[in-house]
Amino acid sequence: MSILVTRSSMPTLEEYTEEIRPIFESHWMTNMGPVYKKFQSQLKDYLQVPELSLFVNGHMALEMALHALGLRESGGEVITTPFTFVSTTHAIVRNELTPVFCDIKADDYTIDPEKIEELITDRTVAIVPVHVYGNICEIEKIQRIAERYKLKVIYDAAHAFGVTYKGIGVGNFGDASIFSFHATKVFNSVEGGAVAFHDRHYCQKLHELKNFGIQDQETVTAVGGNAKLDEFRAAMGICNLRRMDVCLNARKRIAERYDARLGNIAGIKILSRKRDIAPNYAYYPVYFDEAVFGKSRDDIYKALEKEDIYARKYFYPAVNELECYRGVFGSDTPIAHKVSNRILTLPIYEELAMEDVDRICSIILQGRKN
Ligand SMILES: *Cc1c(COP(=O)(O)O)cnc(C)c1O
């Protein structure tokens, strides 16, 4: 059987059936019904955030969070990272804002706060950093810059579900944080997403934006869209939330096995885990330095593929090298470029067998130079 980079978590059919039974009784399938409300309240507790607004996916959560914070009207510049999933940049551009790409740090691949200030102009309105692979950005430094220049900070926390920093839920930082519950993420509601924030003021705004700008039956106050999470997906989320501990423990064991086998090899760099961060083991990225290791990232990718194992080149190409952005929004990000050419994320998911983890490591280590 093929091994893919991830395998979506699912409850048993019986458990899901039980959860959706009330929907069949009430015929209330969407429009923020009781299952949505239950899911929202459970998630708020789990993520330890003051306010949470659910969305149909992480992308719309980010797009509408930028809109709700009043950035769309500014037409300004937003400093962000090119080492992310395209959604981050698309959300900025689709709000008619201009992305300005800032390079990343070589150690944990998050935005380099030392390089943000030189990119700030009088048009800059916000910073959109990404907690890539669940690595937490340099929150304090970013906050200080934001305060000095009066910029909004919206964290793309799509990779950081359930991660805590110094014991605080990651959704508590900046003006807002967005999460994704896509099927391929560490936690899923099939498709789904959320915006976490402090300021109650945004509750109504986000609610309106995701529901056509409707305030009540006869009052439409904003040009909203449709990005509501429905009851069936909320039910899937409720089921999967129950399984999070089991899922995280399994991922942790796999990550530790990879650490043990790949952690001390010259020319291979695994993620260094920081003391202050309780991780979610969502991804297992490995950096290959061909000059030392003797094989390139692409060599390893192909060697695994030959054995029916499909690792992923997340994130290659870097976003500012994609067709739609290359040469459009200029900026030189040499580290992001270098990392995106050398990184491979290995399979990690609850049911991945330890023998398969060992087999993946053996394939990687076969025929290396040292
Ligand atoms: C998955 C992801 C998104 C988008 O989330 P969806 O739920 O798929 O719309 C945004 N940013 C990052 C970094 C992601 O990985």
Tab-separated table of C-alpha atoms and ligand atoms in Angstrom, residues 57-60 84-85 87-88 130 156 158-159 178 180-182 185 191-192 283 315, ligand 1:
chain	number	residue	atom	x	y	z
A	57	ASN	CA	-11.861	26.789	5.568
A	58	GLY	CA	-8.630	28.369	6.739
A	59	HIS	CA	-8.190	30.403	3.594
A	60	MET	CA	-11.492	32.266	3.937
A	84	THR	CA	4.346	29.041	3.252
A	85	PHE	CA	1.366	27.577	1.453
A	87	SER	CA	-3.065	30.595	0.598
A	88	THR	CA	-1.245	33.078	2.857
A	130	VAL	CA	3.287	32.013	9.548
A	156	ASP	CA	-1.295	32.261	9.904
A	158	ALA	CA	-2.766	26.875	10.010
A	159	HIS	CA	0.081	24.536	11.052
A	178	ILE	CA	-6.154	31.800	11.769
A	180	SER	CA	-7.138	25.461	9.211
A	181	PHE	CA	-9.110	22.266	9.753
A	182	HIS	CA	-8.509	20.897	6.276
A	185	LYS	CA	-4.062	19.013	8.723
A	191	GLU	CA	-12.784	21.421	5.448
A	192	GLY	CA	-12.877	24.132	8.049
A	283	TYR	CA	4.886	17.884	9.953
A	315	PHE	CA	7.288	24.405	0.436
B	1	LIG	C1	-3.711	24.801	4.845
B	1	LIG	C2	-3.158	26.169	4.944
B	1	LIG	C3	-3.937	27.300	4.696
B	1	LIG	C4	-5.334	27.246	4.145
B	1	LIG	O1	-6.199	26.493	4.879
B	1	LIG	P1	-7.439	25.758	4.155
B	1	LIG	O2	-8.242	25.279	5.303
B	1	LIG	O3	-6.877	24.664	3.316
B	1	LIG	O4	-8.166	26.772	3.349
B	1	LIG	C5	-3.369	28.540	4.906
B	1	LIG	N1	-2.096	28.676	5.307
B	1	LIG	C6	-1.299	27.617	5.531
B	1	LIG	C7	0.102	27.840	5.997
B	1	LIG	C8	-1.793	26.323	5.325
B	1	LIG	O5	-0.994	25.270	5.513
